[in-house]
PDB file of C-alpha atoms in Angstrom:
ATOM      1  CA  UNK A   1    -103.319   6.893  32.871  1.00  0.00           C
ATOM      2  CA  UNK A   2    -101.841   3.557  31.952  1.00  0.00           C
ATOM      3  CA  UNK A   3    -102.202   2.527  28.346  1.00  0.00           C
ATOM      4  CA  UNK A   4    -101.936  -1.105  27.333  1.00  0.00           C
ATOM      5  CA  UNK A   5    -102.578  -2.305  23.835  1.00  0.00           C
ATOM      6  CA  UNK A   6    -101.639  -2.099  20.180  1.00  0.00           C
ATOM      7  CA  UNK A   7    -100.375  -5.647  20.083  1.00  0.00           C
ATOM      8  CA  UNK A   8     -98.726  -5.459  23.549  1.00  0.00           C
ATOM      9  CA  UNK A   9    -101.193  -7.800  25.272  1.00  0.00           C
ATOM     10  CA  UNK A  10    -104.137  -9.981  24.534  1.00  0.00           C
ATOM     11  CA  UNK A  11    -106.166 -10.217  27.768  1.00  0.00           C
ATOM     12  CA  UNK A  12    -106.701  -7.851  30.702  1.00  0.00           C
ATOM     13  CA  UNK A  13    -108.579  -8.853  33.861  1.00  0.00           C
ATOM     14  CA  UNK A  14    -108.990  -7.400  37.341  1.00  0.00           C
ATOM     15  CA  UNK A  15    -109.342  -9.638  40.394  1.00  0.00           C
ATOM     16  CA  UNK A  16    -109.735  -7.979  43.797  1.00  0.00           C
ATOM     17  CA  UNK A  17    -108.132  -4.785  42.410  1.00  0.00           C
ATOM     18  CA  UNK A  18    -105.112  -6.621  40.965  1.00  0.00           C
ATOM     19  CA  UNK A  19    -104.687  -5.984  37.239  1.00  0.00           C
ATOM     20  CA  UNK A  20    -103.735  -9.162  35.395  1.00  0.00           C
ATOM     21  CA  UNK A  21    -102.209  -9.065  31.937  1.00  0.00           C
ATOM     22  CA  UNK A  22    -102.387 -12.437  30.239  1.00  0.00           C
ATOM     23  CA  UNK A  23    -102.860 -13.889  33.745  1.00  0.00           C
ATOM     24  CA  UNK A  24     -99.774 -12.187  35.245  1.00  0.00           C
ATOM     25  CA  UNK A  25    -100.178  -9.455  37.910  1.00  0.00           C
ATOM     26  CA  UNK A  26     -99.137  -5.947  36.921  1.00  0.00           C
ATOM     27  CA  UNK A  27     -96.868  -4.085  39.375  1.00  0.00           C
ATOM     28  CA  UNK A  28     -98.654  -0.792  40.081  1.00  0.00           C
ATOM     29  CA  UNK A  29     -97.073   1.171  42.936  1.00  0.00           C
ATOM     30  CA  UNK A  30     -98.809   4.325  41.641  1.00  0.00           C
ATOM     31  CA  UNK A  31    -102.390   2.968  41.905  1.00  0.00           C
ATOM     32  CA  UNK A  32    -104.379   4.813  44.589  1.00  0.00           C
ATOM     33  CA  UNK A  33    -107.468   3.516  46.386  1.00  0.00           C
ATOM     34  CA  UNK A  34    -109.433   5.809  48.700  1.00  0.00           C
ATOM     35  CA  UNK A  35    -111.975   3.155  49.671  1.00  0.00           C
ATOM     36  CA  UNK A  36    -110.658   0.224  51.712  1.00  0.00           C
ATOM     37  CA  UNK A  37    -113.528  -2.029  50.615  1.00  0.00           C
ATOM     38  CA  UNK A  38    -112.955  -4.473  47.768  1.00  0.00           C
ATOM     39  CA  UNK A  39    -116.257  -5.140  46.021  1.00  0.00           C
ATOM     40  CA  UNK A  40    -116.790  -8.793  45.061  1.00  0.00           C
ATOM     41  CA  UNK A  41    -118.149  -9.960  41.723  1.00  0.00           C
ATOM     42  CA  UNK A  42    -121.656 -10.402  43.108  1.00  0.00           C
ATOM     43  CA  UNK A  43    -124.757  -9.818  40.951  1.00  0.00           C
ATOM     44  CA  UNK A  44    -126.555  -8.214  43.913  1.00  0.00           C
ATOM     45  CA  UNK A  45    -124.002  -5.336  43.831  1.00  0.00           C
ATOM     46  CA  UNK A  46    -124.326  -2.568  41.246  1.00  0.00           C
ATOM     47  CA  UNK A  47    -122.242  -3.206  38.101  1.00  0.00           C
ATOM     48  CA  UNK A  48    -120.335   0.075  38.642  1.00  0.00           C
ATOM     49  CA  UNK A  49    -119.023  -1.084  42.032  1.00  0.00           C
ATOM     50  CA  UNK A  50    -118.217  -4.588  40.803  1.00  0.00           C
ATOM     51  CA  UNK A  51    -116.374  -3.319  37.713  1.00  0.00           C
ATOM     52  CA  UNK A  52    -114.295  -1.019  39.877  1.00  0.00           C
ATOM     53  CA  UNK A  53    -112.575  -3.976  41.602  1.00  0.00           C
ATOM     54  CA  UNK A  54    -113.388  -7.010  39.394  1.00  0.00           C
ATOM     55  CA  UNK A  55    -113.283  -7.354  35.628  1.00  0.00           C
ATOM     56  CA  UNK A  56    -113.656 -10.553  33.632  1.00  0.00           C
ATOM     57  CA  UNK A  57    -110.878 -11.155  31.094  1.00  0.00           C
ATOM     58  CA  UNK A  58    -111.200  -8.771  28.176  1.00  0.00           C
ATOM     59  CA  UNK A  59    -109.314  -9.216  24.920  1.00  0.00           C
ATOM     60  CA  UNK A  60    -107.721  -5.962  23.772  1.00  0.00           C
ATOM     61  CA  UNK A  61    -108.120  -5.731  19.991  1.00  0.00           C
ATOM     62  CA  UNK A  62    -105.188  -4.833  17.754  1.00  0.00           C
ATOM     63  CA  UNK A  63    -104.801  -1.064  17.371  1.00  0.00           C
ATOM     64  CA  UNK A  64    -106.646  -0.395  20.651  1.00  0.00           C
ATOM     65  CA  UNK A  65    -105.730   0.480  24.245  1.00  0.00           C
ATOM     66  CA  UNK A  66    -107.078  -0.507  27.659  1.00  0.00           C
ATOM     67  CA  UNK A  67    -106.641   2.569  29.881  1.00  0.00           C
ATOM     68  CA  UNK A  68    -106.848   2.933  33.673  1.00  0.00           C
ATOM     69  CA  UNK A  69    -106.661   6.017  35.843  1.00  0.00           C
ATOM     70  CA  UNK A  70    -104.317   5.801  38.828  1.00  0.00           C
ATOM     71  CA  UNK A  71    -107.038   7.041  41.239  1.00  0.00           C
ATOM     72  CA  UNK A  72    -108.927   3.783  40.765  1.00  0.00           C
ATOM     73  CA  UNK A  73    -111.942   4.478  42.989  1.00  0.00           C
ATOM     74  CA  UNK A  74    -112.724   7.701  41.120  1.00  0.00           C
ATOM     75  CA  UNK A  75    -111.644   7.101  37.500  1.00  0.00           C
ATOM     76  CA  UNK A  76    -113.851   6.704  34.469  1.00  0.00           C
ATOM     77  CA  UNK A  77    -111.772   4.407  32.275  1.00  0.00           C
ATOM     78  CA  UNK A  78    -111.757   1.196  30.233  1.00  0.00           C
ATOM     79  CA  UNK A  79    -113.372  -0.719  33.092  1.00  0.00           C
ATOM     80  CA  UNK A  80    -116.569   1.178  32.266  1.00  0.00           C
ATOM     81  CA  UNK A  81    -116.387   2.176  28.594  1.00  0.00           C
ATOM     82  CA  UNK A  82    -114.120  -0.473  27.081  1.00  0.00           C
ATOM     83  CA  UNK A  83    -111.001  -0.159  24.981  1.00  0.00           C
ATOM     84  CA  UNK A  84    -109.948   2.974  23.107  1.00  0.00           C
ATOM     85  CA  UNK A  85    -109.068   2.774  19.405  1.00  0.00           C
ATOM     86  CA  UNK A  86    -105.510   3.969  18.750  1.00  0.00           C
ATOM     87  CA  UNK A  87    -106.940   6.422  16.191  1.00  0.00           C
ATOM     88  CA  UNK A  88    -108.677   8.260  19.090  1.00  0.00           C
ATOM     89  CA  UNK A  89    -105.427   8.963  20.932  1.00  0.00           C
ATOM     90  CA  UNK A  90    -104.080  12.428  20.203  1.00  0.00           C
ATOM     91  CA  UNK A  91    -100.913  12.564  22.295  1.00  0.00           C
ATOM     92  CA  UNK A  92     -99.042  11.342  25.343  1.00  0.00           C
ATOM     93  CA  UNK A  93     -99.277  12.698  28.905  1.00  0.00           C
ATOM     94  CA  UNK A  94     -95.997  14.252  30.019  1.00  0.00           C
ATOM     95  CA  UNK A  95     -96.588  15.068  33.670  1.00  0.00           C
ATOM     96  CA  UNK A  96     -99.096  15.047  36.500  1.00  0.00           C
ATOM     97  CA  UNK A  97    -100.311  18.644  36.577  1.00  0.00           C
ATOM     98  CA  UNK A  98    -102.474  18.484  39.703  1.00  0.00           C
ATOM     99  CA  UNK A  99    -103.145  15.690  42.175  1.00  0.00           C
ATOM    100  CA  UNK A 100    -105.636  15.817  45.045  1.00  0.00           C
ATOM    101  CA  UNK A 101    -106.249  13.344  47.848  1.00  0.00           C
ATOM    102  CA  UNK A 102    -109.928  12.432  48.413  1.00  0.00           C
ATOM    103  CA  UNK A 103    -112.123  14.959  50.231  1.00  0.00           C
ATOM    104  CA  UNK A 104    -112.519  14.530  53.982  1.00  0.00           C
ATOM    105  CA  UNK A 105    -115.876  14.141  55.691  1.00  0.00           C
ATOM    106  CA  UNK A 106    -118.400  16.982  55.662  1.00  0.00           C
ATOM    107  CA  UNK A 107    -118.435  20.084  53.488  1.00  0.00           C
ATOM    108  CA  UNK A 108    -117.771  23.360  55.358  1.00  0.00           C
ATOM    109  CA  UNK A 109    -120.360  26.151  55.075  1.00  0.00           C
ATOM    110  CA  UNK A 110    -120.448  29.970  55.422  1.00  0.00           C
ATOM    111  CA  UNK A 111    -117.426  32.340  55.317  1.00  0.00           C
ATOM    112  CA  UNK A 112    -115.561  30.334  57.922  1.00  0.00           C
ATOM    113  CA  UNK A 113    -116.412  27.258  55.894  1.00  0.00           C
ATOM    114  CA  UNK A 114    -114.993  28.860  52.735  1.00  0.00           C
ATOM    115  CA  UNK A 115    -111.718  29.596  54.580  1.00  0.00           C
ATOM    116  CA  UNK A 116    -111.592  26.036  55.957  1.00  0.00           C
ATOM    117  CA  UNK A 117    -112.438  24.720  52.505  1.00  0.00           C
ATOM    118  CA  UNK A 118    -109.523  26.655  50.952  1.00  0.00           C
ATOM    119  CA  UNK A 119    -107.171  25.378  53.647  1.00  0.00           C
ATOM    120  CA  UNK A 120    -108.490  21.855  53.151  1.00  0.00           C
ATOM    121  CA  UNK A 121    -107.895  22.124  49.393  1.00  0.00           C
ATOM    122  CA  UNK A 122    -104.294  23.229  49.981  1.00  0.00           C
ATOM    123  CA  UNK A 123    -103.709  20.296  52.349  1.00  0.00           C
ATOM    124  CA  UNK A 124    -105.348  17.823  49.969  1.00  0.00           C
ATOM    125  CA  UNK A 125    -102.847  18.572  47.197  1.00  0.00           C
ATOM    126  CA  UNK A 126    -100.571  15.584  46.833  1.00  0.00           C
ATOM    127  CA  UNK A 127     -97.413  17.663  46.405  1.00  0.00           C
ATOM    128  CA  UNK A 128     -95.276  14.526  46.075  1.00  0.00           C
ATOM    129  CA  UNK A 129     -97.142  13.723  42.805  1.00  0.00           C
ATOM    130  CA  UNK A 130     -97.788  17.203  41.391  1.00  0.00           C
ATOM    131  CA  UNK A 131     -95.604  18.014  38.356  1.00  0.00           C
ATOM    132  CA  UNK A 132     -94.029  14.557  38.288  1.00  0.00           C
ATOM    133  CA  UNK A 133     -93.302  13.066  34.861  1.00  0.00           C
ATOM    134  CA  UNK A 134     -95.656  10.316  33.751  1.00  0.00           C
ATOM    135  CA  UNK A 135     -93.876   7.026  33.136  1.00  0.00           C
TER     136      UNK A 135
END
């Protein structure tokens, strides 16, 4: 999870999945998107979908953090529940303990399905990210 705040920045915005800090794009090679669609800021679309890819500028208060998960299509983070007071942060992440790619289509069933499901789980592990230090 990225943490931005405590006097580091004043405004965070997201435009078409690009995080902007004080209007400047943030370089995020670690951000992962499973869904190719980019949801526009359109009132006819549910707020959850819009907030995933678009966020109006938000001022981060002093002694608070704006946090984002790296699996952006499947992360509950500051896009949905706002900034986090620094007093709520207990520690710092040291490494990625477990990283899975998104599930493929269709859930297997029966004993054969359980075997396929176990194999699928093994193949979904993103070994190149598992146990890596968090920057």
